PDB file of C-alpha atoms in Angstrom:
ATOM      1  CA  MET W  11     119.227 188.711  79.353  1.00 91.00           C
ATOM      2  CA  ILE W  12     118.271 187.482  82.958  1.00 95.00           C
ATOM      3  CA  LEU W  13     117.490 183.710  82.842  1.00 96.00           C
ATOM      4  CA  GLU W  14     115.680 182.831  86.661  1.00 95.00           C
ATOM      5  CA  LEU W  15     114.537 179.696  88.345  1.00 96.00           C
ATOM      6  CA  ARG W  16     112.302 180.573  90.456  1.00 96.00           C
ATOM      7  CA  ASP W  17     110.770 178.112  93.444  1.00 96.00           C
ATOM      8  CA  ILE W  18     111.231 175.008  90.760  1.00 96.00           C
ATOM      9  CA  ARG W  19     109.995 171.919  92.684  1.00 96.00           C
ATOM     10  CA  LYS W  20     110.325 168.097  91.357  1.00 96.00           C
ATOM     11  CA  SER W  21     110.183 164.746  92.626  1.00 94.00           C
ATOM     12  CA  PHE W  22     110.093 161.384  90.953  1.00 94.00           C
ATOM     13  CA  GLY W  23     107.839 159.065  92.926  1.00 92.00           C
ATOM     14  CA  SER W  24     108.491 159.451  96.302  1.00 92.00           C
ATOM     15  CA  LYS W  25     111.474 161.131  96.253  1.00 92.00           C
ATOM     16  CA  GLN W  26     111.572 164.963  96.140  1.00 92.00           C
ATOM     17  CA  VAL W  27     114.888 166.095  93.839  1.00 94.00           C
ATOM     18  CA  LEU W  28     114.408 169.487  93.926  1.00 95.00           C
ATOM     19  CA  ASP W  29     112.741 171.813  96.830  1.00 94.00           C
ATOM     20  CA  GLN W  30     111.867 175.403  95.663  1.00 94.00           C
ATOM     21  CA  ILE W  31     115.005 175.983  94.121  1.00 95.00           C
ATOM     22  CA  SER W  32     115.655 179.648  92.770  1.00 95.00           C
ATOM     23  CA  PHE W  33     118.342 181.413  91.228  1.00 94.00           C
ATOM     24  CA  GLN W  34     119.145 184.068  88.142  1.00 94.00           C
ATOM     25  CA  ALA W  35     122.141 183.968  85.848  1.00 94.00           C
ATOM     26  CA  GLU W  36     122.492 187.359  83.768  1.00 94.00           C
ATOM     27  CA  GLY W  37     123.830 187.428  79.903  1.00 94.00           C
ATOM     28  CA  GLY W  38     127.448 188.577  80.128  1.00 94.00           C
ATOM     29  CA  LYS W  39     128.447 187.006  82.977  1.00 92.00           C
ATOM     30  CA  ALA W  40     129.234 183.266  83.954  1.00 94.00           C
ATOM     31  CA  PHE W  41     127.022 181.419  86.640  1.00 95.00           C
ATOM     32  CA  GLY W  42     128.047 178.270  88.432  1.00 94.00           C
ATOM     33  CA  LEU W  43     125.840 175.787  89.724  1.00 94.00           C
ATOM     34  CA  LEU W  44     127.620 173.575  91.997  1.00 93.00           C
ATOM     35  CA  GLY W  45     126.840 170.606  94.357  1.00 91.00           C
ATOM     36  CA  ARG W  46     127.547 166.961  94.707  1.00 89.00           C
ATOM     37  CA  ASN W  47     126.563 164.441  92.932  1.00 86.00           C
ATOM     38  CA  GLY W  48     123.163 163.677  93.290  1.00 87.00           C
ATOM     39  CA  ALA W  49     122.322 167.264  94.826  1.00 90.00           C
ATOM     40  CA  GLY W  50     119.780 168.210  91.651  1.00 91.00           C
ATOM     41  CA  LYS W  51     122.118 169.972  89.215  1.00 92.00           C
ATOM     42  CA  THR W  52     121.331 167.938  86.355  1.00 91.00           C
ATOM     43  CA  THR W  53     117.628 167.593  87.016  1.00 94.00           C
ATOM     44  CA  SER W  54     117.739 171.614  87.404  1.00 95.00           C
ATOM     45  CA  ILE W  55     119.205 171.497  83.690  1.00 94.00           C
ATOM     46  CA  ARG W  56     116.561 169.182  81.914  1.00 94.00           C
ATOM     47  CA  ILE W  57     114.116 171.389  83.573  1.00 96.00           C
ATOM     48  CA  LEU W  58     115.922 174.633  82.306  1.00 95.00           C
ATOM     49  CA  MET W  59     116.225 172.926  78.890  1.00 95.00           C
ATOM     50  CA  ASP W  60     112.590 171.765  78.562  1.00 94.00           C
ATOM     51  CA  VAL W  61     113.627 167.966  78.719  1.00 94.00           C
ATOM     52  CA  PHE W  62     110.668 167.566  81.105  1.00 93.00           C
ATOM     53  CA  PRO W  63     108.695 170.041  83.272  1.00 93.00           C
ATOM     54  CA  ALA W  64     108.678 170.939  86.699  1.00 95.00           C
ATOM     55  CA  ASP W  65     106.000 170.156  89.289  1.00 95.00           C
ATOM     56  CA  GLY W  66     105.926 173.524  90.129  1.00 95.00           C
ATOM     57  CA  GLY W  67     107.939 176.868  89.875  1.00 95.00           C
ATOM     58  CA  SER W  68     108.774 178.895  86.458  1.00 95.00           C
ATOM     59  CA  VAL W  69     111.664 179.286  84.289  1.00 96.00           C
ATOM     60  CA  LEU W  70     111.950 183.170  82.892  1.00 96.00           C
ATOM     61  CA  ILE W  71     113.615 185.306  80.586  1.00 96.00           C
ATOM     62  CA  ASP W  72     113.358 188.901  81.728  1.00 95.00           C
ATOM     63  CA  GLY W  73     110.921 188.061  83.803  1.00 93.00           C
ATOM     64  CA  GLN W  74     108.407 186.130  81.322  1.00 95.00           C
ATOM     65  CA  PRO W  75     108.245 182.358  80.700  1.00 96.00           C
ATOM     66  CA  ILE W  76     110.852 181.271  78.498  1.00 95.00           C
ATOM     67  CA  ASN W  77     109.876 180.820  75.128  1.00 95.00           C
ATOM     68  CA  TYR W  78     111.382 177.857  73.604  1.00 93.00           C
ATOM     69  CA  LYS W  79     110.897 178.609  69.938  1.00 91.00           C
ATOM     70  CA  LYS W  80     112.859 181.975  70.537  1.00 93.00           C
ATOM     71  CA  VAL W  81     115.616 181.265  72.879  1.00 95.00           C
ATOM     72  CA  ARG W  82     118.292 179.122  71.672  1.00 95.00           C
ATOM     73  CA  ILE W  83     120.167 176.744  74.221  1.00 96.00           C
ATOM     74  CA  GLY W  84     123.237 175.129  73.994  1.00 95.00           C
ATOM     75  CA  TYR W  85     124.449 172.509  76.145  1.00 95.00           C
ATOM     76  CA  LEU W  86     127.213 170.407  76.577  1.00 93.00           C
ATOM     77  CA  PRO W  87     126.811 167.514  78.818  1.00 90.00           C
ATOM     78  CA  GLU W  88     128.831 165.215  81.024  1.00 83.00           C
ATOM     79  CA  GLU W  89     127.867 162.384  79.504  1.00 80.00           C
ATOM     80  CA  ARG W  90     128.848 162.644  75.610  1.00 75.00           C
ATOM     81  CA  GLY W  91     126.229 161.818  73.380  1.00 81.00           C
ATOM     82  CA  LEU W  92     127.713 161.682  69.716  1.00 90.00           C
ATOM     83  CA  TYR W  93     127.510 158.945  67.126  1.00 92.00           C
ATOM     84  CA  PRO W  94     131.086 157.307  67.207  1.00 92.00           C
ATOM     85  CA  LYS W  95     130.875 155.596  63.733  1.00 94.00           C
ATOM     86  CA  LYS W  96     130.012 158.377  62.132  1.00 94.00           C
ATOM     87  CA  ILE W  97     131.903 161.330  60.517  1.00 96.00           C
ATOM     88  CA  ILE W  98     132.385 164.371  62.174  1.00 96.00           C
ATOM     89  CA  ILE W  99     130.888 166.855  59.823  1.00 97.00           C
ATOM     90  CA  ASP W 100     127.608 164.942  59.155  1.00 96.00           C
ATOM     91  CA  GLN W 101     127.195 164.783  62.487  1.00 95.00           C
ATOM     92  CA  LEU W 102     127.695 168.235  63.291  1.00 96.00           C
ATOM     93  CA  VAL W 103     125.382 169.662  60.513  1.00 97.00           C
ATOM     94  CA  TYR W 104     122.761 166.915  61.685  1.00 96.00           C
ATOM     95  CA  PHE W 105     122.475 168.535  65.286  1.00 95.00           C
ATOM     96  CA  ALA W 106     122.963 172.295  64.195  1.00 96.00           C
ATOM     97  CA  GLU W 107     119.642 171.502  61.850  1.00 96.00           C
ATOM     98  CA  LEU W 108     117.888 169.662  64.630  1.00 94.00           C
ATOM     99  CA  LYS W 109     118.264 173.104  66.537  1.00 93.00           C
ATOM    100  CA  GLY W 110     116.849 175.089  63.868  1.00 92.00           C
ATOM    101  CA  MET W 111     119.379 176.003  61.018  1.00 95.00           C
ATOM    102  CA  ASN W 112     118.914 175.336  57.483  1.00 96.00           C
ATOM    103  CA  HIS W 113     121.665 173.386  55.608  1.00 97.00           C
ATOM    104  CA  LYS W 114     123.924 175.789  54.335  1.00 96.00           C
ATOM    105  CA  ALA W 115     123.882 177.494  57.475  1.00 97.00           C
ATOM    106  CA  ALA W 116     125.119 174.245  59.535  1.00 97.00           C
ATOM    107  CA  VAL W 117     127.664 173.439  57.258  1.00 97.00           C
ATOM    108  CA  LYS W 118     129.407 177.150  57.216  1.00 97.00           C
ATOM    109  CA  ALA W 119     128.612 177.031  61.238  1.00 97.00           C
ATOM    110  CA  ALA W 120     130.510 173.784  61.820  1.00 97.00           C
ATOM    111  CA  ASP W 121     133.504 174.450  59.563  1.00 97.00           C
ATOM    112  CA  TYR W 122     134.183 177.744  61.471  1.00 97.00           C
ATOM    113  CA  TRP W 123     134.131 176.033  64.843  1.00 97.00           C
ATOM    114  CA  LEU W 124     136.109 173.162  63.253  1.00 97.00           C
ATOM    115  CA  GLU W 125     138.783 175.753  62.224  1.00 96.00           C
ATOM    116  CA  ARG W 126     138.383 177.806  65.526  1.00 95.00           C
ATOM    117  CA  LEU W 127     139.251 174.916  67.681  1.00 94.00           C
ATOM    118  CA  GLY W 128     142.010 173.222  65.362  1.00 93.00           C
ATOM    119  CA  MET W 129     139.685 170.377  64.245  1.00 95.00           C
ATOM    120  CA  ALA W 130     139.254 171.099  60.274  1.00 96.00           C
ATOM    121  CA  GLU W 131     141.690 167.975  59.367  1.00 96.00           C
ATOM    122  CA  TYR W 132     139.127 165.886  60.952  1.00 96.00           C
ATOM    123  CA  ARG W 133     136.046 167.367  59.357  1.00 95.00           C
ATOM    124  CA  ASN W 134     135.451 163.922  57.243  1.00 96.00           C
ATOM    125  CA  LYS W 135     136.807 161.043  59.941  1.00 95.00           C
ATOM    126  CA  ARG W 136     134.845 159.002  62.479  1.00 95.00           C
ATOM    127  CA  LEU W 137     134.567 160.010  65.453  1.00 94.00           C
ATOM    128  CA  ASP W 138     135.981 157.146  66.862  1.00 93.00           C
ATOM    129  CA  THR W 139     139.223 157.682  65.536  1.00 94.00           C
ATOM    130  CA  LEU W 140     139.764 160.987  67.680  1.00 93.00           C
ATOM    131  CA  SER W 141     141.312 160.989  71.021  1.00 90.00           C
ATOM    132  CA  LYS W 142     139.089 161.962  73.965  1.00 87.00           C
ATOM    133  CA  GLY W 143     140.252 165.576  74.248  1.00 88.00           C
ATOM    134  CA  ASN W 144     139.445 165.671  70.561  1.00 91.00           C
ATOM    135  CA  GLN W 145     136.063 164.331  71.046  1.00 91.00           C
ATOM    136  CA  GLN W 146     134.860 166.737  73.426  1.00 90.00           C
ATOM    137  CA  LYS W 147     135.986 169.424  71.754  1.00 92.00           C
ATOM    138  CA  ILE W 148     133.503 167.773  68.941  1.00 94.00           C
ATOM    139  CA  GLN W 149     130.915 167.732  71.660  1.00 93.00           C
ATOM    140  CA  LEU W 150     131.792 171.528  71.967  1.00 94.00           C
ATOM    141  CA  ILE W 151     130.670 172.136  68.509  1.00 95.00           C
ATOM    142  CA  THR W 152     127.471 170.881  68.746  1.00 95.00           C
ATOM    143  CA  ALA W 153     126.917 173.238  71.731  1.00 95.00           C
ATOM    144  CA  LEU W 154     128.001 176.540  70.005  1.00 96.00           C
ATOM    145  CA  ALA W 155     127.271 175.853  66.262  1.00 96.00           C
ATOM    146  CA  HIS W 156     123.643 177.256  66.151  1.00 96.00           C
ATOM    147  CA  ASN W 157     124.652 180.513  68.509  1.00 96.00           C
ATOM    148  CA  PRO W 158     122.971 179.802  71.696  1.00 96.00           C
ATOM    149  CA  ASP W 159     121.547 182.236  73.877  1.00 96.00           C
ATOM    150  CA  ILE W 160     122.225 180.378  76.743  1.00 96.00           C
ATOM    151  CA  VAL W 161     125.021 178.126  76.867  1.00 96.00           C
ATOM    152  CA  ILE W 162     124.989 175.264  79.564  1.00 96.00           C
ATOM    153  CA  LEU W 163     128.780 173.586  80.111  1.00 94.00           C
ATOM    154  CA  ASP W 164     128.821 170.338  81.839  1.00 91.00           C
ATOM    155  CA  GLU W 165     132.223 169.626  83.320  1.00 87.00           C
ATOM    156  CA  PRO W 166     133.525 171.195  80.195  1.00 88.00           C
ATOM    157  CA  PHE W 167     136.986 170.796  81.040  1.00 86.00           C
ATOM    158  CA  SER W 168     136.859 166.988  81.388  1.00 81.00           C
ATOM    159  CA  GLY W 169     139.572 164.909  79.204  1.00 77.00           C
ATOM    160  CA  LEU W 170     141.375 168.131  78.055  1.00 83.00           C
ATOM    161  CA  ASP W 171     145.004 168.644  78.112  1.00 87.00           C
ATOM    162  CA  PRO W 172     146.223 172.255  79.328  1.00 89.00           C
ATOM    163  CA  VAL W 173     146.834 173.588  75.532  1.00 90.00           C
ATOM    164  CA  ASN W 174     143.635 172.598  74.841  1.00 89.00           C
ATOM    165  CA  ALA W 175     141.845 173.559  78.303  1.00 89.00           C
ATOM    166  CA  MET W 176     143.307 177.057  77.376  1.00 92.00           C
ATOM    167  CA  LEU W 177     141.680 177.098  73.946  1.00 92.00           C
ATOM    168  CA  LEU W 178     138.510 176.080  75.484  1.00 90.00           C
ATOM    169  CA  LYS W 179     138.740 179.174  78.344  1.00 91.00           C
ATOM    170  CA  ASP W 180     139.308 181.724  75.322  1.00 93.00           C
ATOM    171  CA  VAL W 181     135.799 180.336  73.820  1.00 94.00           C
ATOM    172  CA  VAL W 182     134.046 180.599  77.142  1.00 92.00           C
ATOM    173  CA  LYS W 183     135.216 183.941  77.311  1.00 93.00           C
ATOM    174  CA  GLU W 184     134.173 184.855  73.848  1.00 95.00           C
ATOM    175  CA  GLN W 185     130.623 183.744  74.670  1.00 95.00           C
ATOM    176  CA  ILE W 186     130.739 185.759  77.867  1.00 94.00           C
ATOM    177  CA  ALA W 187     131.748 188.625  75.889  1.00 95.00           C
ATOM    178  CA  GLN W 188     129.076 188.347  73.521  1.00 95.00           C
ATOM    179  CA  ASN W 189     126.616 189.017  76.558  1.00 95.00           C
ATOM    180  CA  LYS W 190     125.522 185.435  76.378  1.00 95.00           C
ATOM    181  CA  VAL W 191     124.131 183.693  79.773  1.00 95.00           C
ATOM    182  CA  VAL W 192     126.828 181.123  80.544  1.00 96.00           C
ATOM    183  CA  LEU W 193     126.131 178.340  83.105  1.00 95.00           C
ATOM    184  CA  PHE W 194     129.216 176.344  84.549  1.00 92.00           C
ATOM    185  CA  SER W 195     128.293 172.977  86.170  1.00 90.00           C
ATOM    186  CA  SER W 196     131.696 171.191  87.396  1.00 85.00           C
ATOM    187  CA  HIS W 197     133.525 170.096  90.376  1.00 86.00           C
ATOM    188  CA  GLN W 198     136.810 171.646  89.303  1.00 84.00           C
ATOM    189  CA  MET W 199     136.302 174.712  91.978  1.00 88.00           C
ATOM    190  CA  SER W 200     139.511 176.274  89.974  1.00 86.00           C
ATOM    191  CA  TYR W 201     137.846 176.908  86.964  1.00 87.00           C
ATOM    192  CA  ILE W 202     134.172 177.988  88.534  1.00 89.00           C
ATOM    193  CA  GLU W 203     136.763 180.335  90.874  1.00 88.00           C
ATOM    194  CA  GLU W 204     138.400 181.409  87.280  1.00 87.00           C
ATOM    195  CA  PHE W 205     135.126 182.405  85.622  1.00 87.00           C
ATOM    196  CA  CYS W 206     132.152 182.787  87.393  1.00 91.00           C
ATOM    197  CA  ASP W 207     130.671 186.275  88.734  1.00 91.00           C
ATOM    198  CA  SER W 208     128.017 184.281  91.050  1.00 93.00           C
ATOM    199  CA  ILE W 209     127.466 180.912  91.967  1.00 94.00           C
ATOM    200  CA  ALA W 210     124.451 178.563  93.711  1.00 94.00           C
ATOM    201  CA  ILE W 211     125.315 175.460  95.534  1.00 94.00           C
ATOM    202  CA  LEU W 212     122.566 172.996  95.938  1.00 94.00           C
ATOM    203  CA  ASN W 213     122.666 170.141  98.449  1.00 93.00           C
ATOM    204  CA  SER W 214     119.668 167.431  98.990  1.00 91.00           C
ATOM    205  CA  GLY W 215     117.729 169.474  96.269  1.00 92.00           C
ATOM    206  CA  LYS W 216     117.983 172.765  98.244  1.00 94.00           C
ATOM    207  CA  ILE W 217     119.683 176.061  97.361  1.00 94.00           C
ATOM    208  CA  VAL W 218     121.789 176.558 100.198  1.00 93.00           C
ATOM    209  CA  LEU W 219     123.892 179.234  99.410  1.00 91.00           C
ATOM    210  CA  HIS W 220     123.364 181.715  96.292  1.00 92.00           C
ATOM    211  CA  GLY W 221     125.046 185.178  95.196  1.00 91.00           C
ATOM    212  CA  ASP W 222     128.030 186.968  94.069  1.00 92.00           C
ATOM    213  CA  LEU W 223     130.991 184.768  94.662  1.00 89.00           C
ATOM    214  CA  HIS W 224     133.146 188.190  95.753  1.00 87.00           C
ATOM    215  CA  ASP W 225     130.617 188.894  98.297  1.00 89.00           C
ATOM    216  CA  VAL W 226     130.242 185.100  99.241  1.00 87.00           C
ATOM    217  CA  LYS W 227     133.803 185.188  99.983  1.00 84.00           C
ATOM    218  CA  ARG W 228     133.906 188.797 101.905  1.00 82.00           C
ATOM    219  CA  ASN W 229     130.923 187.530 104.001  1.00 83.00           C
ATOM    220  CA  TYR W 230     133.414 185.326 105.827  1.00 81.00           C
ATOM    221  CA  VAL W 231     134.532 186.254 109.267  1.00 81.00           C
ATOM    222  CA  ARG W 232     137.870 188.181 108.177  1.00 84.00           C
ATOM    223  CA  ASP W 233     139.581 186.993 111.749  1.00 88.00           C
ATOM    224  CA  ARG W 234     142.667 185.201 110.269  1.00 89.00           C
ATOM    225  CA  LEU W 235     146.147 186.587 108.639  1.00 91.00           C
ATOM    226  CA  VAL W 236     148.369 184.849 105.774  1.00 92.00           C
ATOM    227  CA  VAL W 237     151.831 185.492 106.849  1.00 92.00           C
ATOM    228  CA  ARG W 238     154.820 184.684 104.278  1.00 92.00           C
ATOM    229  CA  THR W 239     158.449 185.223 105.553  1.00 90.00           C
ATOM    230  CA  GLU W 240     161.915 183.194 105.359  1.00 88.00           C
ATOM    231  CA  ARG W 241     162.030 183.536 108.995  1.00 86.00           C
ATOM    232  CA  PRO W 242     158.607 181.864 110.444  1.00 88.00           C
ATOM    233  CA  GLU W 243     160.241 180.281 113.435  1.00 88.00           C
ATOM    234  CA  ASN W 244     160.391 183.879 115.435  1.00 87.00           C
ATOM    235  CA  ILE W 245     156.929 184.994 114.514  1.00 90.00           C
ATOM    236  CA  ILE W 246     156.023 181.485 116.070  1.00 90.00           C
ATOM    237  CA  ALA W 247     158.250 182.054 118.862  1.00 89.00           C
ATOM    238  CA  ASP W 248     156.236 185.093 119.815  1.00 87.00           C
ATOM    239  CA  PHE W 249     152.594 184.394 118.489  1.00 89.00           C
ATOM    240  CA  GLY W 250     152.770 180.641 120.101  1.00 88.00           C
ATOM    241  CA  LYS W 251     149.584 179.205 119.669  1.00 87.00           C
ATOM    242  CA  ARG W 252     147.794 181.639 117.794  1.00 89.00           C
ATOM    243  CA  CYS W 253     149.969 180.335 114.723  1.00 89.00           C
ATOM    244  CA  GLU W 254     149.839 177.647 112.564  1.00 88.00           C
ATOM    245  CA  GLN W 255     152.679 176.801 109.964  1.00 87.00           C
ATOM    246  CA  ILE W 256     151.419 175.843 106.434  1.00 87.00           C
ATOM    247  CA  ASP W 257     154.526 175.522 105.075  1.00 87.00           C
ATOM    248  CA  ASP W 258     158.196 176.361 105.284  1.00 86.00           C
ATOM    249  CA  CYS W 259     157.386 180.185 104.903  1.00 88.00           C
ATOM    250  CA  THR W 260     153.555 180.352 105.307  1.00 92.00           C
ATOM    251  CA  LEU W 261     151.775 181.082 108.503  1.00 90.00           C
ATOM    252  CA  PHE W 262     147.979 181.665 109.760  1.00 91.00           C
ATOM    253  CA  ILE W 263     147.900 183.885 112.474  1.00 92.00           C
ATOM    254  CA  GLN W 264     144.447 183.749 114.085  1.00 90.00           C
ATOM    255  CA  LEU W 265     143.300 187.109 115.549  1.00 91.00           C
ATOM    256  CA  ALA W 266     141.141 187.370 118.698  1.00 87.00           C
ATOM    257  CA  ALA W 267     138.527 189.723 116.571  1.00 88.00           C
ATOM    258  CA  PRO W 268     138.431 191.067 112.981  1.00 86.00           C
ATOM    259  CA  GLU W 269     138.905 194.509 114.285  1.00 88.00           C
ATOM    260  CA  GLU W 270     142.266 193.200 115.285  1.00 88.00           C
ATOM    261  CA  LYS W 271     143.732 192.908 111.958  1.00 88.00           C
ATOM    262  CA  GLN W 272     145.268 196.544 111.312  1.00 91.00           C
ATOM    263  CA  SER W 273     147.106 196.558 114.733  1.00 91.00           C
ATOM    264  CA  VAL W 274     148.262 192.846 114.327  1.00 91.00           C
ATOM    265  CA  MET W 275     149.630 193.657 110.818  1.00 92.00           C
ATOM    266  CA  GLN W 276     151.662 196.768 111.843  1.00 92.00           C
ATOM    267  CA  GLN W 277     153.013 194.768 114.549  1.00 89.00           C
ATOM    268  CA  LEU W 278     154.061 192.197 112.245  1.00 91.00           C
ATOM    269  CA  THR W 279     155.410 194.419 109.557  1.00 92.00           C
ATOM    270  CA  SER W 280     157.324 196.243 111.808  1.00 91.00           C
ATOM    271  CA  ALA W 281     159.093 193.591 113.923  1.00 90.00           C
ATOM    272  CA  TYR W 282     159.541 191.010 111.638  1.00 90.00           C
ATOM    273  CA  ASP W 283     160.851 190.481 107.812  1.00 89.00           C
ATOM    274  CA  ILE W 284     157.588 190.142 105.801  1.00 90.00           C
ATOM    275  CA  ASP W 285     157.537 189.175 102.534  1.00 91.00           C
ATOM    276  CA  GLU W 286     153.757 189.369 102.380  1.00 92.00           C
ATOM    277  CA  ILE W 287     150.531 189.740 104.880  1.00 92.00           C
ATOM    278  CA  LYS W 288     146.937 189.421 103.812  1.00 91.00           C
ATOM    279  CA  VAL W 289     143.583 188.583 105.266  1.00 89.00           C
ATOM    280  CA  PHE W 290     142.782 184.895 105.079  1.00 87.00           C
ATOM    281  CA  GLU W 291     139.829 184.603 102.364  1.00 83.00           C
ATOM    282  CA  PRO W 292     138.376 181.104 101.763  1.00 83.00           C
ATOM    283  CA  SER W 293     138.859 179.214  98.467  1.00 84.00           C
ATOM    284  CA  LEU W 294     135.367 178.631  96.327  1.00 89.00           C
ATOM    285  CA  ASN W 295     136.690 174.593  97.127  1.00 88.00           C
ATOM    286  CA  ASP W 296     136.722 175.728 101.011  1.00 86.00           C
ATOM    287  CA  ILE W 297     133.013 177.374 100.762  1.00 88.00           C
ATOM    288  CA  PHE W 298     132.185 174.423  98.483  1.00 89.00           C
ATOM    289  CA  VAL W 299     133.201 171.641 101.190  1.00 88.00           C
ATOM    290  CA  GLU W 300     130.897 173.667 104.052  1.00 85.00           C
ATOM    291  CA  TYR W 301     128.018 174.026 102.341  1.00 88.00           C
ATOM    292  CA  ALA W 302     127.721 171.037  99.858  1.00 85.00           C
ATOM    293  CA  GLY W 303     128.864 168.415 102.923  1.00 73.00           C
ATOM    294  CA  ASP W 304     126.289 166.293 104.709  1.00 62.00           C
ATOM    295  CA  LYS W 305     125.954 166.445 108.607  1.00 44.00           C
ATOM    296  CA  THR W 306     128.834 163.649 108.741  1.00 36.00           C
ATOM    297  CA  ASP W 307     131.415 165.499 106.657  1.00 45.00           C
ATOM    298  CA  LYS W 308     130.804 168.258 108.698  1.00 42.00           C
ATOM    299  CA  GLU W 309     131.204 166.588 112.153  1.00 39.00           C
ATOM    300  CA  ASP W 310     134.379 164.555 110.672  1.00 40.00           C
ATOM    301  CA  ARG W 311     136.152 168.079 109.928  1.00 38.00           C
ATOM    302  CA  GLN W 312     135.244 169.275 113.349  1.00 35.00           C
TER     303      GLN W 312
END
């Protein structure tokens, strides 16, 4: 399955929120939709879910207009939307039935996920008796119980302790392994980097970067080396201004050109006690700051 948003436009009054955005997300892989607050991520997701229509463009599955009666979508929103005073199992069954399940199947699916996420003991409790992290897991069940084809996770790790974050990681990997389209929206770049094969970065309603995450990183100019050594002072003395010390044992070395990397690596490893040496590759956080920042941000960093 390939999910595609093609040339999507959306305005609210005189404000254009989305300006012909296009991206693809493939089943069996995770896709990261990134951007600062107000960039257009939530509007894109709502159009994808048919909450409201686009002014122009198309939402496609395998090249054809999406049929919302056949394609099941599961959504974990950033702003949680459950009923705090209601019994948990009643809510889970209610939401699963809204998404097309019969009562018996909804109960079975809810109980499976309660057990899977270690929440079975809270089955007949009110939601507001749970911690924030456990409420998050209940919200996740509403997104997964009806076995969706497309799973949309908006800030999924918010409020989770490390143990529950690891549990959620396992669940996400299971969904990907089932060949579902998994779409992440998050400001926690480490999770995007861990899960996502491809990304799109929105800035002011436009896609400013889109593609395979590995290829995006490889396309950066590879003209810096990362060197780890117990004796950085020797390298600093010889390389001078070409060196930038990051911490007690780590240096950045600026190359005159990318083609110089092999010769400089050989020079370093033959002349100094080197523990590790590699070409510097930007993190997703570095890439996000570059592409999602506005002009003022970029000027401040220069």
